[in-house]
Tab-separated table of C-alpha atoms (C1' of nucleotides) in Angstrom:
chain	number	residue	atom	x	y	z
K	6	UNK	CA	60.445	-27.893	23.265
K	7	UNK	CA	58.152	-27.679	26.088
K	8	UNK	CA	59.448	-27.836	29.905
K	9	UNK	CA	59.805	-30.721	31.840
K	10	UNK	CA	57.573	-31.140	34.903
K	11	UNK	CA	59.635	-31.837	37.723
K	12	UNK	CA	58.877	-35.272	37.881
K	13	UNK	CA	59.659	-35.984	33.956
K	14	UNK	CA	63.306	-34.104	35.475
K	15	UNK	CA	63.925	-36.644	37.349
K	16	UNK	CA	62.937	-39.278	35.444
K	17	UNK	CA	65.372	-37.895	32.757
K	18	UNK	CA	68.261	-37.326	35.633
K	19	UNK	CA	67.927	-41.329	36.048
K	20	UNK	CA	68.684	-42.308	32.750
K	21	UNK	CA	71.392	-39.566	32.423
K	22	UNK	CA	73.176	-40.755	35.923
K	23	UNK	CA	72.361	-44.896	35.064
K	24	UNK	CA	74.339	-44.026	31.635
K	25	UNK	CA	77.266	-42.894	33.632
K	26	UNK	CA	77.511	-45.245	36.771
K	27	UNK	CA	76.703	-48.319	34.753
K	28	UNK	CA	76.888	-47.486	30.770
K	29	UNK	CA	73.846	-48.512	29.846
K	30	UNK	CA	70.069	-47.004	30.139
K	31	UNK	CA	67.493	-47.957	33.137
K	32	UNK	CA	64.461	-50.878	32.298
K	33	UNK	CA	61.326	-49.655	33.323
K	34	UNK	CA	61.628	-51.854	36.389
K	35	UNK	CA	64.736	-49.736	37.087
K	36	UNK	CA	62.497	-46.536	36.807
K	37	UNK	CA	59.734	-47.780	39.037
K	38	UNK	CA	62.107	-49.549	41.806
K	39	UNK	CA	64.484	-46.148	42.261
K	40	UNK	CA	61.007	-43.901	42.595
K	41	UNK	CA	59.118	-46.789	44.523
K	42	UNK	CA	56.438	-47.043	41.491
K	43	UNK	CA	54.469	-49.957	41.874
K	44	UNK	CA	54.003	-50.576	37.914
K	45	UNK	CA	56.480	-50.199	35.234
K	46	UNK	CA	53.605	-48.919	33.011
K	47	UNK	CA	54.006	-45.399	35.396
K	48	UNK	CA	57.477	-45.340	34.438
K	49	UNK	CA	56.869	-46.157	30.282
K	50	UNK	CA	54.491	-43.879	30.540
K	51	UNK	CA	56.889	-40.984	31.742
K	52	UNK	CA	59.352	-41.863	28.838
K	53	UNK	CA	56.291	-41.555	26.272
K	54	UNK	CA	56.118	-38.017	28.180
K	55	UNK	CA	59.541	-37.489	27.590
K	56	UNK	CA	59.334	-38.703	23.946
K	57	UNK	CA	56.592	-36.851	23.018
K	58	UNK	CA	58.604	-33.619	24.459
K	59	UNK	CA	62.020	-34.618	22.491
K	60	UNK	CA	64.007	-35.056	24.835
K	61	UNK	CA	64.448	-38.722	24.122
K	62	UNK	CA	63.506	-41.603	21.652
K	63	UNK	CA	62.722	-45.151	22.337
K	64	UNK	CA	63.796	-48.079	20.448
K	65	UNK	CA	60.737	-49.937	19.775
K	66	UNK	CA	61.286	-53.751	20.447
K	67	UNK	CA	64.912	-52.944	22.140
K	68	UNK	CA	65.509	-53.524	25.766
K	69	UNK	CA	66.836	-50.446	27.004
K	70	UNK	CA	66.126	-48.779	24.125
K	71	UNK	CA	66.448	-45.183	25.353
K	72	UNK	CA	68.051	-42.717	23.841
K	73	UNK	CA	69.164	-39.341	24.884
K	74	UNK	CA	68.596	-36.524	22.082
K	75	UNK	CA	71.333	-33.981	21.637
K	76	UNK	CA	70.901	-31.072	23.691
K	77	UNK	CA	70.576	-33.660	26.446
K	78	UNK	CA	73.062	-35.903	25.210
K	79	UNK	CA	75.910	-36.300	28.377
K	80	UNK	CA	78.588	-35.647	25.187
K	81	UNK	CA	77.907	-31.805	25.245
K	82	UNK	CA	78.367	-29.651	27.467
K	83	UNK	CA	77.566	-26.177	25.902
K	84	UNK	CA	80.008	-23.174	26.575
K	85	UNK	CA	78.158	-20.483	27.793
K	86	UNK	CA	80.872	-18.317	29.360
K	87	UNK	CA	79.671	-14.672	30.674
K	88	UNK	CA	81.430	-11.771	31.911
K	89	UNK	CA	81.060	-10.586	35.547
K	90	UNK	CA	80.886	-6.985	35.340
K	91	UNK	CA	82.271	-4.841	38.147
K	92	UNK	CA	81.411	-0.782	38.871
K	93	UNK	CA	80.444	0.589	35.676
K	94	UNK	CA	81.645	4.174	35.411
K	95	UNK	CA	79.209	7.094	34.869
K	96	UNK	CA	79.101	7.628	30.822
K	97	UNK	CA	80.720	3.797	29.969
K	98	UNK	CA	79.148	1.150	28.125
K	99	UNK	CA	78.120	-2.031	30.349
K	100	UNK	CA	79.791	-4.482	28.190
K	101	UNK	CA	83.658	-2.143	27.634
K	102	UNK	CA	86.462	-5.172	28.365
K	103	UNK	CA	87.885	-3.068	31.326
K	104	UNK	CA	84.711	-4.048	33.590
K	105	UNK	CA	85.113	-7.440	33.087
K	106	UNK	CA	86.371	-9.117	35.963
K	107	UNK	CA	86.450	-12.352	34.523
K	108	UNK	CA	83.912	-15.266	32.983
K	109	UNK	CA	81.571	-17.907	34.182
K	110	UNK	CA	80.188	-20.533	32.524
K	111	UNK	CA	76.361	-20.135	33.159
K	112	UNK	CA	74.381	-23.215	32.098
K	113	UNK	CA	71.242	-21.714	30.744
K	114	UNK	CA	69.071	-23.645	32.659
K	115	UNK	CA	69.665	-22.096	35.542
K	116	UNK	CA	67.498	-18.739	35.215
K	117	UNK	CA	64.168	-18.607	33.185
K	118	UNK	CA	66.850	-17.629	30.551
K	119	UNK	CA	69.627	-17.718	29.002
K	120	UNK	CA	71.697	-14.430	30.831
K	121	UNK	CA	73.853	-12.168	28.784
K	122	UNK	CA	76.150	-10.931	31.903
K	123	UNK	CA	76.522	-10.585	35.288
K	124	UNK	CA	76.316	-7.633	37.252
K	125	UNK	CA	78.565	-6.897	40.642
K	126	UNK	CA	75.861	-4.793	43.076
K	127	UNK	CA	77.006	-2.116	44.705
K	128	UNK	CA	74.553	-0.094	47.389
K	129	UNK	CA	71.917	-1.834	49.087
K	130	UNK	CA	69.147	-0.626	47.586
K	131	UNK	CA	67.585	-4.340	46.633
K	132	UNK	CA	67.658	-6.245	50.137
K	133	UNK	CA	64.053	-6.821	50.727
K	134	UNK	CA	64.561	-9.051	47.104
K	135	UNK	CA	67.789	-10.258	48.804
K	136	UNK	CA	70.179	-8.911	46.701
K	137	UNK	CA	72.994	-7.478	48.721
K	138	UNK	CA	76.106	-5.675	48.032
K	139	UNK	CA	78.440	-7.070	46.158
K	140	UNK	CA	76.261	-9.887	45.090
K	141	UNK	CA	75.779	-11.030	41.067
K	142	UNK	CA	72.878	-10.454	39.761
K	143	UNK	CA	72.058	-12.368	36.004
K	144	UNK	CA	71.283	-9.962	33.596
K	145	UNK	CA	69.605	-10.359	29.937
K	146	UNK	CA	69.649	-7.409	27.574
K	147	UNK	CA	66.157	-6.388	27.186
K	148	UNK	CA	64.156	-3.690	24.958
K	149	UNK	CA	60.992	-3.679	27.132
K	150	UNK	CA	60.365	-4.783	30.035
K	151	UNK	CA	57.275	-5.474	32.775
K	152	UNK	CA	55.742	-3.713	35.427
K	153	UNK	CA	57.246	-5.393	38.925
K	154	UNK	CA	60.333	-6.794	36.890
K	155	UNK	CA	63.738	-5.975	38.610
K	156	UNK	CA	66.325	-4.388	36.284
K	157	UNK	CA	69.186	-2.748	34.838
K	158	UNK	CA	69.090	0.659	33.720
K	159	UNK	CA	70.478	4.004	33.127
K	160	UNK	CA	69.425	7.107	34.637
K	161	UNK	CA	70.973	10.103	33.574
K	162	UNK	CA	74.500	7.327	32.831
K	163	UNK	CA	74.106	6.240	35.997
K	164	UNK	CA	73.889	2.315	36.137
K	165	UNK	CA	71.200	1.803	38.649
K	166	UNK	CA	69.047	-1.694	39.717
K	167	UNK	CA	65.516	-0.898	40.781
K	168	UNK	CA	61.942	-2.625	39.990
K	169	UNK	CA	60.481	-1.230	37.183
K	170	UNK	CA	56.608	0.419	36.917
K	171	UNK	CA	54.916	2.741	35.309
K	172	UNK	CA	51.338	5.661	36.588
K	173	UNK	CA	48.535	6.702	35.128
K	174	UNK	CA	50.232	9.375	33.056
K	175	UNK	CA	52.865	6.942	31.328
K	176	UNK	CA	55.743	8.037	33.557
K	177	UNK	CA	58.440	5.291	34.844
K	178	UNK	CA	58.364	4.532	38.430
K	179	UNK	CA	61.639	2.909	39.628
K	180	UNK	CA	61.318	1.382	42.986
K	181	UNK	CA	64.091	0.516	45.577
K	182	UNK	CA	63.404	-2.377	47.590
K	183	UNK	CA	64.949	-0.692	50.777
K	184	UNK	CA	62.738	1.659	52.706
K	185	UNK	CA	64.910	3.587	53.029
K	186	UNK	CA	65.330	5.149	49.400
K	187	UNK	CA	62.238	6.905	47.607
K	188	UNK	CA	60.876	6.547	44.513
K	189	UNK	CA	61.818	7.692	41.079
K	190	UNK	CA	59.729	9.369	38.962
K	191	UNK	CA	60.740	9.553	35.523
K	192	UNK	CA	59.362	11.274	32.207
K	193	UNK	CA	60.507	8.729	28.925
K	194	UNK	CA	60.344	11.730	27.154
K	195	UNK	CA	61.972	14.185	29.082
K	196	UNK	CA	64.690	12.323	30.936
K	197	UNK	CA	67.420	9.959	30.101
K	198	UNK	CA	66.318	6.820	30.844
K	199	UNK	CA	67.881	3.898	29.187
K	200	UNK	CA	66.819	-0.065	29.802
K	201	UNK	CA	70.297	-2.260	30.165
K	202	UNK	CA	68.201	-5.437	30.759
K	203	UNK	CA	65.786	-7.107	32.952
K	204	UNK	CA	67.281	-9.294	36.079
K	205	UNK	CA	66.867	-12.657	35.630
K	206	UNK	CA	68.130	-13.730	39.573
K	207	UNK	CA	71.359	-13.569	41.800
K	208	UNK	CA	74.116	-15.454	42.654
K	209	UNK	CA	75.226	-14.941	46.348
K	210	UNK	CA	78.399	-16.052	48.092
K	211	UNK	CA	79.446	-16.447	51.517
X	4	UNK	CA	95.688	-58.821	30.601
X	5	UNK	CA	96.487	-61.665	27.834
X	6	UNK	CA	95.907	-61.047	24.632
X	7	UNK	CA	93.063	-61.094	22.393
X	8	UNK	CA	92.280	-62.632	19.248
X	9	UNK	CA	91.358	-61.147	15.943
X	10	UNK	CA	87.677	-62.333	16.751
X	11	UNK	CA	87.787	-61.156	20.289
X	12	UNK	CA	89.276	-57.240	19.403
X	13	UNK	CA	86.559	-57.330	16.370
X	14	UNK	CA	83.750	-58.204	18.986
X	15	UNK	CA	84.934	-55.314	21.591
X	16	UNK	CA	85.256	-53.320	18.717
X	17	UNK	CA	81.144	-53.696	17.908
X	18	UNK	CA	80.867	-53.422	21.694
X	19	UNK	CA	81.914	-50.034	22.053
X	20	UNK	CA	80.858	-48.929	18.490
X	21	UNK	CA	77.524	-50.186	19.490
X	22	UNK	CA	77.608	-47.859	22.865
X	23	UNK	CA	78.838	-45.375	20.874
X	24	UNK	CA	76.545	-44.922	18.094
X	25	UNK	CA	72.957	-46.317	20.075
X	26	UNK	CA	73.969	-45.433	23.467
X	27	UNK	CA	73.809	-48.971	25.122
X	28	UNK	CA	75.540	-52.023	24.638
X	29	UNK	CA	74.407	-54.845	22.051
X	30	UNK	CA	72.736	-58.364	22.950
X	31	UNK	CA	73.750	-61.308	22.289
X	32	UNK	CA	71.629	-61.657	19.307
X	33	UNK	CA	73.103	-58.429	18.033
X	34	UNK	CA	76.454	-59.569	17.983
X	35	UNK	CA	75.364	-63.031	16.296
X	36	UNK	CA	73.518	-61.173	13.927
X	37	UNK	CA	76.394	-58.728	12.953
X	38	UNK	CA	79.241	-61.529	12.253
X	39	UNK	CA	76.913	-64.108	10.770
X	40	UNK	CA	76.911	-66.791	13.725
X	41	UNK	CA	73.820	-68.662	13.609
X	42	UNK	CA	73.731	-69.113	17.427
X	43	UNK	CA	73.244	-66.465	20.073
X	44	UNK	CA	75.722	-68.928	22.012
X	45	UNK	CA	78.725	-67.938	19.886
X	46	UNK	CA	78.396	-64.265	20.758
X	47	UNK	CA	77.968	-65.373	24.733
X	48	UNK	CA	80.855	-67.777	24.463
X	49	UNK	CA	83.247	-64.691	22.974
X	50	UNK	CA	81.553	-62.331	25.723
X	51	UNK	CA	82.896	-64.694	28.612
X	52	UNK	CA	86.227	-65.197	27.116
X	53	UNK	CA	86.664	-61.148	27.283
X	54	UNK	CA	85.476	-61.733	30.844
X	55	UNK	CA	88.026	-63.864	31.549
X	56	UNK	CA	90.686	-61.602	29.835
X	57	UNK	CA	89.241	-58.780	31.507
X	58	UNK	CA	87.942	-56.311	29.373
X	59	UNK	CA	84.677	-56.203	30.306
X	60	UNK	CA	82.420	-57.582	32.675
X	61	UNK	CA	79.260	-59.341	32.222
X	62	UNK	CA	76.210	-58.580	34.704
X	63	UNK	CA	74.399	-61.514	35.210
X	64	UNK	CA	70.660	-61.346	34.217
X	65	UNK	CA	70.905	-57.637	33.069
X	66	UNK	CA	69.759	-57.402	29.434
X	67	UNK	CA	72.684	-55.777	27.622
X	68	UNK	CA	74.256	-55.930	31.340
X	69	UNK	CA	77.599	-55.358	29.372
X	70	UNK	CA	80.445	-52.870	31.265
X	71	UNK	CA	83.662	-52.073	29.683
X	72	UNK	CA	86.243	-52.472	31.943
X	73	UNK	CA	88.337	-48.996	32.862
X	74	UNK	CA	91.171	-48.678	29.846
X	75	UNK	CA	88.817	-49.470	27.485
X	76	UNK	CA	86.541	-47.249	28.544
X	77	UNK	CA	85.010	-44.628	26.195
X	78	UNK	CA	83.927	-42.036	28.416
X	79	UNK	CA	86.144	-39.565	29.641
X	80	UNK	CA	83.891	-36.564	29.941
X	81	UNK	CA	84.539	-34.279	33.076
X	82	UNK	CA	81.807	-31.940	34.087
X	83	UNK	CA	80.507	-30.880	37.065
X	84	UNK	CA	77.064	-31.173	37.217
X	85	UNK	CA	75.803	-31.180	40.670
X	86	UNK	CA	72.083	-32.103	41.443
X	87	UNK	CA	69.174	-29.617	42.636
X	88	UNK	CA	67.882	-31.397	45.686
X	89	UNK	CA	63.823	-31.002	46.425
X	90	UNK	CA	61.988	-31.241	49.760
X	91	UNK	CA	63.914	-33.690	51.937
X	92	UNK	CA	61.407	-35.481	53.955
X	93	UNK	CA	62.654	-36.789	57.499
X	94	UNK	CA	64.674	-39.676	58.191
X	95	UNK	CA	66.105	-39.637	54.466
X	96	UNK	CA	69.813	-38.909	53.153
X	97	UNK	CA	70.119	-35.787	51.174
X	98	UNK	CA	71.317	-37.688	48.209
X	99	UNK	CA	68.689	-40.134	47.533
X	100	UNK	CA	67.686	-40.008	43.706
X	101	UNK	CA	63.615	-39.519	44.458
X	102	UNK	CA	65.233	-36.022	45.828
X	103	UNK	CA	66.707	-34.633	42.553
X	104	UNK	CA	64.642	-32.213	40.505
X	105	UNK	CA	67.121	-32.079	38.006
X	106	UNK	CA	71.197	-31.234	38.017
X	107	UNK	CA	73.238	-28.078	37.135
X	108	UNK	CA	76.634	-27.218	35.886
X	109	UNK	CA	78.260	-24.858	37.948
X	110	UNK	CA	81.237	-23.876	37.291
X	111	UNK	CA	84.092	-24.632	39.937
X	112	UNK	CA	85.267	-20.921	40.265
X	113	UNK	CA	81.125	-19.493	40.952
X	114	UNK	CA	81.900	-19.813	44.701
X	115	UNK	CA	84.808	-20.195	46.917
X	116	UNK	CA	84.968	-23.816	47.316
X	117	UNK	CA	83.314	-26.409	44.612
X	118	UNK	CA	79.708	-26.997	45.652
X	119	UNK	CA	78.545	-30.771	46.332
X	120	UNK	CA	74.476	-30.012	45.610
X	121	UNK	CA	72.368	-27.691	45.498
X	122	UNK	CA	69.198	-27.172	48.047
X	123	UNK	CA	66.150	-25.601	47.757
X	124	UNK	CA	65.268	-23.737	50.606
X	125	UNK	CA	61.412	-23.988	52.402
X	126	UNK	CA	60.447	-21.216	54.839
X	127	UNK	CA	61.204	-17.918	55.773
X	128	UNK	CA	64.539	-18.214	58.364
X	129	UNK	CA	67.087	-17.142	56.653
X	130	UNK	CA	65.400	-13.725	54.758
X	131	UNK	CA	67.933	-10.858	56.368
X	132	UNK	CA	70.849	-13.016	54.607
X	133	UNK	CA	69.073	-12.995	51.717
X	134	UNK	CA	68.011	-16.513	51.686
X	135	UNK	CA	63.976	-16.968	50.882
X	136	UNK	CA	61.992	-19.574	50.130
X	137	UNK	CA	62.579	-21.621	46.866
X	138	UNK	CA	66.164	-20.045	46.219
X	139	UNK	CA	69.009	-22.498	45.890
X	140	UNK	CA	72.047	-22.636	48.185
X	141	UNK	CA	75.039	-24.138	46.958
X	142	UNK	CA	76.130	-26.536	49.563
X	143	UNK	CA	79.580	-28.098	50.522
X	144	UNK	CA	79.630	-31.217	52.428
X	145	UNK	CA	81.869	-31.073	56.076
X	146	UNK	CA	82.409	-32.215	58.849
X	147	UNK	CA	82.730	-29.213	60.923
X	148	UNK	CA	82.560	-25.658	60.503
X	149	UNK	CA	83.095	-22.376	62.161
X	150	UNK	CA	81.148	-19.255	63.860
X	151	UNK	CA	79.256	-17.268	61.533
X	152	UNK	CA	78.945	-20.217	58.993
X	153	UNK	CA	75.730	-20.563	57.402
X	154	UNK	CA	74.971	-23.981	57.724
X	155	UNK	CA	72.629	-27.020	56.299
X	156	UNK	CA	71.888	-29.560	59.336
X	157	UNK	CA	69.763	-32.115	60.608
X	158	UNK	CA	68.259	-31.431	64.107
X	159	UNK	CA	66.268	-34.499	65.008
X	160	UNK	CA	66.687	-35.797	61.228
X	161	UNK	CA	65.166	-32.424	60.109
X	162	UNK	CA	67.098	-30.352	57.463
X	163	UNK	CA	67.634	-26.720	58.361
X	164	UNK	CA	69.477	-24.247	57.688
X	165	UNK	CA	70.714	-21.699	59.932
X	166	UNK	CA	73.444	-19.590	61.184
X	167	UNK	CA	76.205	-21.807	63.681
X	168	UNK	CA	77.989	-20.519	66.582
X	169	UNK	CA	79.136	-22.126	69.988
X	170	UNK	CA	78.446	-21.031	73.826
X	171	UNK	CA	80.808	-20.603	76.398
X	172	UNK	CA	79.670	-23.991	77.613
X	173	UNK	CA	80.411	-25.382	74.408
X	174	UNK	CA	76.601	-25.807	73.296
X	175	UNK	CA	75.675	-25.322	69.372
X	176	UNK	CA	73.548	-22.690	69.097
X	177	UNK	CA	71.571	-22.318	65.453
X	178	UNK	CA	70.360	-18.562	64.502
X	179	UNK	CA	67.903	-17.751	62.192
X	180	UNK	CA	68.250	-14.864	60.142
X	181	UNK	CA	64.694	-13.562	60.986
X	182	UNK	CA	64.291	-11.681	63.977
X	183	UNK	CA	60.439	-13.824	63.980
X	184	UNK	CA	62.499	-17.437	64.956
X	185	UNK	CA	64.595	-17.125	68.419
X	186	UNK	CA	67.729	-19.425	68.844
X	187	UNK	CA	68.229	-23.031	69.115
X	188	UNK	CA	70.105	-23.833	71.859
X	189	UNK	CA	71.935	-27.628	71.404
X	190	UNK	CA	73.782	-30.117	73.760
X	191	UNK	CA	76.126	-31.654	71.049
X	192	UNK	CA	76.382	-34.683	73.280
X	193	UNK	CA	72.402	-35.617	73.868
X	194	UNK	CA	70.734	-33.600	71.207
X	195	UNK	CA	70.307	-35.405	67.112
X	196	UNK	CA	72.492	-32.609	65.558
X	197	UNK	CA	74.229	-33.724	62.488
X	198	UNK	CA	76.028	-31.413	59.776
X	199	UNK	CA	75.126	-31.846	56.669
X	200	UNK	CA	77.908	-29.126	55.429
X	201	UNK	CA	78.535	-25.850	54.861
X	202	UNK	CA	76.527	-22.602	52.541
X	203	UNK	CA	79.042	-21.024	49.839
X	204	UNK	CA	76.041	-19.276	48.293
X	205	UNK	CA	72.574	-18.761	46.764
X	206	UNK	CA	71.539	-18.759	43.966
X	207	UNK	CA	68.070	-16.729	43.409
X	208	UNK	CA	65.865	-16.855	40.626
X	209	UNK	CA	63.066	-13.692	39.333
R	24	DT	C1'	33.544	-25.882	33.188
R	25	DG	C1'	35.133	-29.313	30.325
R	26	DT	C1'	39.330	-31.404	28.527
R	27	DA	C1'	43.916	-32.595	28.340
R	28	DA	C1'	47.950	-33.676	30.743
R	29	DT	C1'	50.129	-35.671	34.668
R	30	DA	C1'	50.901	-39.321	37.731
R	31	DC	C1'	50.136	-43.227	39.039
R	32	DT	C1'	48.031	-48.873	40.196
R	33	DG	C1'	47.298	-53.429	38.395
R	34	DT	C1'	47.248	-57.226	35.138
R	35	DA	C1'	48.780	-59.713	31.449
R	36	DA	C1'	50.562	-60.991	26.981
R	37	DT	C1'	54.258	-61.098	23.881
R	38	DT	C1'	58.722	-60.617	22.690
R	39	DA	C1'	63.550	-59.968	23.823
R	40	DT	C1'	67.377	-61.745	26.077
R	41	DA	C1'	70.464	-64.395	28.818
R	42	DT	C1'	72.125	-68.527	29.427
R	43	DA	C1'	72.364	-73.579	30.215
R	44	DC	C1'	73.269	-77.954	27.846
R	45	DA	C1'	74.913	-80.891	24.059
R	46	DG	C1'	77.597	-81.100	20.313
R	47	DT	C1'	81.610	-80.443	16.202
R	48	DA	C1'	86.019	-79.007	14.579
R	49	DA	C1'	90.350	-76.626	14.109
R	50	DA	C1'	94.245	-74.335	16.220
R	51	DA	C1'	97.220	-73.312	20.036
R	52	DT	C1'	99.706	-74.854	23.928
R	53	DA	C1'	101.840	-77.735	27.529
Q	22	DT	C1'	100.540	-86.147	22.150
Q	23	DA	C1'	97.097	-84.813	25.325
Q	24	DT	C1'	94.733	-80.850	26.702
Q	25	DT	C1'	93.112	-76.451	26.497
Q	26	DT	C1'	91.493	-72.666	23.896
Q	27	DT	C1'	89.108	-70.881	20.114
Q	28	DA	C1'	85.205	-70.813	17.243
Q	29	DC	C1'	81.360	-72.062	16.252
Q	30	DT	C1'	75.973	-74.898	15.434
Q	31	DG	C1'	71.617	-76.057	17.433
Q	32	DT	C1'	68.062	-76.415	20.874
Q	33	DA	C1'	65.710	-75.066	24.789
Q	34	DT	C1'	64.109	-72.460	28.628
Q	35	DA	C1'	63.643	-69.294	32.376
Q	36	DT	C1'	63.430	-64.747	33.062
Q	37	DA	C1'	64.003	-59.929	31.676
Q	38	DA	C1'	61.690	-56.408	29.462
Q	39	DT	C1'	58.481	-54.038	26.545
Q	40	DT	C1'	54.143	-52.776	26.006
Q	41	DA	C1'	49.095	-53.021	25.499
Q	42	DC	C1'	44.751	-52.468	28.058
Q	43	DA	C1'	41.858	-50.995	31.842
Q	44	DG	C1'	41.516	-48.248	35.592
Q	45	DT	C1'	41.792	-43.979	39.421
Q	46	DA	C1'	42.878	-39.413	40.985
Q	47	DT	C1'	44.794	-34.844	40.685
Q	48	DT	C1'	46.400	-30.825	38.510
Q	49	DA	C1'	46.935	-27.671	34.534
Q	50	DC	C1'	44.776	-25.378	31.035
Q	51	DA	C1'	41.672	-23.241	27.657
DNA sequence: TGTAATACTGTAATTATATACAGTAAAATA
DNA sequence: TATTTTACTGTATATAATTACAGTATTACA
């Protein structure tokens, strides 16, 4: 299914939140009133958009014939529980139950991807990106991963969070965003280096 | 409530089977069509009597403007999606519709206190807290706060977010996070200064 | 650089729908 | 027994709503 532009989002978010307040969907002069369109045809034309990306289907002939498909049906709301994972000792796997400080329910919208846990930060290597001590940061287990991408890894056991490069000569750069710490230069071949997964954002409280 | 007939329970039976399996309420001609009557009228004639019983109500000039009324209600699903709110231009409430890129479920335990919305943040003021420009911060609506607080306002019906602490005189003063932005310095009683409510956290996306 | 997709305005026709009015008839209720 | 309620038929009409057609302008994409 191909992503909503943010416009088609809202559109969507309409009918979801008319369903709820009044129990039945929007007319097209519903659509165009709430966003100030001036024509209903701009608002049937954003439910053809939505249509045509699956996200709904229209009753031909039927006033307020809109229907939500599944995965955005109000009905279900998918758990997606994932562990928070505190200080990871030297020589542990990420994922042993005695890390887990508890679980949250992560809709999968909200990175680029669907995470597989969450990581507790500890140093402050990251806090040009903004990621502080003690923050969460989203990670998905990865095989490979991109030049400038932030992620997990091991180094020598050691669960470390750096941005990920590589030189000329095939050797792994891992980059602090801190001034303060230099770079590491790694050998694949030589050292033990060991991708965890890439970081797909933070989650910050106050 | 007084009672309703065998015809009556049938029709609010095809009422909420209807919402059930299409997603919106039938028409008149539905109804008709589904027992057999040969005039639209009959199905408008039972409608009003369930008025006037008061299981549902009848919106006037709304196709399908049929609402069940609270006990028979179908819905009773509780989640807690909040909405993702865009660019708010001046002058306009943080919860208008036009504002909504799309909505999240966050789980009530992901920061301290149960977030009302989520905002996405323009501009560079709050980078040292780890705040930058399109992250999201989770946002609790108050009516005051304390020292320290990071903060979403309206200073002359701009939204901003900064840092809020009081003077000895009792003046607001609003710090950016960015040694580039100096303070704002507020008179509480002349100046526009209006809390919109209180940061619990960001959420940052790679 | 051309093409598709997005995001609308504007008009208008057709159909869908609500709803008023005028009846008939049986059953329930005061 | 008179009256209201229930349960319809039948017709008609205003308006609610879908939806086609003809445009414009901008952005994404290949």
């Amino acid at each position: 299914m191909k992503e909503l532009t943010q416009r088609q989002e809202q559109i969507l978010e309409l009918i979801k939140s008319n369903l709820e307040l009044k129990g039945f969907p929007p007319t097209r002069a519903d659509i165009a009133k709430t966003f100030g369109f001036k024509s209903p045809n701009a608002a049937e034309q954003h439910l053809r958009a939505l249509e045509k990306k699956g996200v709904i289907s229209i009753l031909s002939g039927a006033s307020r014939g809109i229907v939500l498909n599944e995965s955005h049906s109000l009905k279900n709301i998918k758990n997606n529980e994932i562990p928070i994972i505190g200080l990871v000792a030297a020589g542990q796997p990420m994922l042993a139950l005695e890390h887990v400080e508890k679980k949250l329910n992560i809709p999968e919208t909200m990175f680029r991807d669907n995470a597989d846990y969450l990581l507790r930060v500890k140093g402050d290597s990251m806090i040009d990106l903004g990621i502080h001590e003690d923050d969460l940061i989203a990670v998905k287990k990865e095989k490979e991963c991109k030049a400038g991408q932030v992620i997990v890894a091991r180094v020598n056991d050691e669960v470390t969070v750096k941005t990920f490069s590589k030189n000329k000569e095939g050797k792994i750069i891992l980059k602090a965003a801190n001034s303060k710490y230099s770079d590491i230069t790694l050998d694949p071949k030589n050292e033990d280096f060991f991708l965890e997964g890439v970081c797909l954002g933070v989650i910050k409280s106050f």
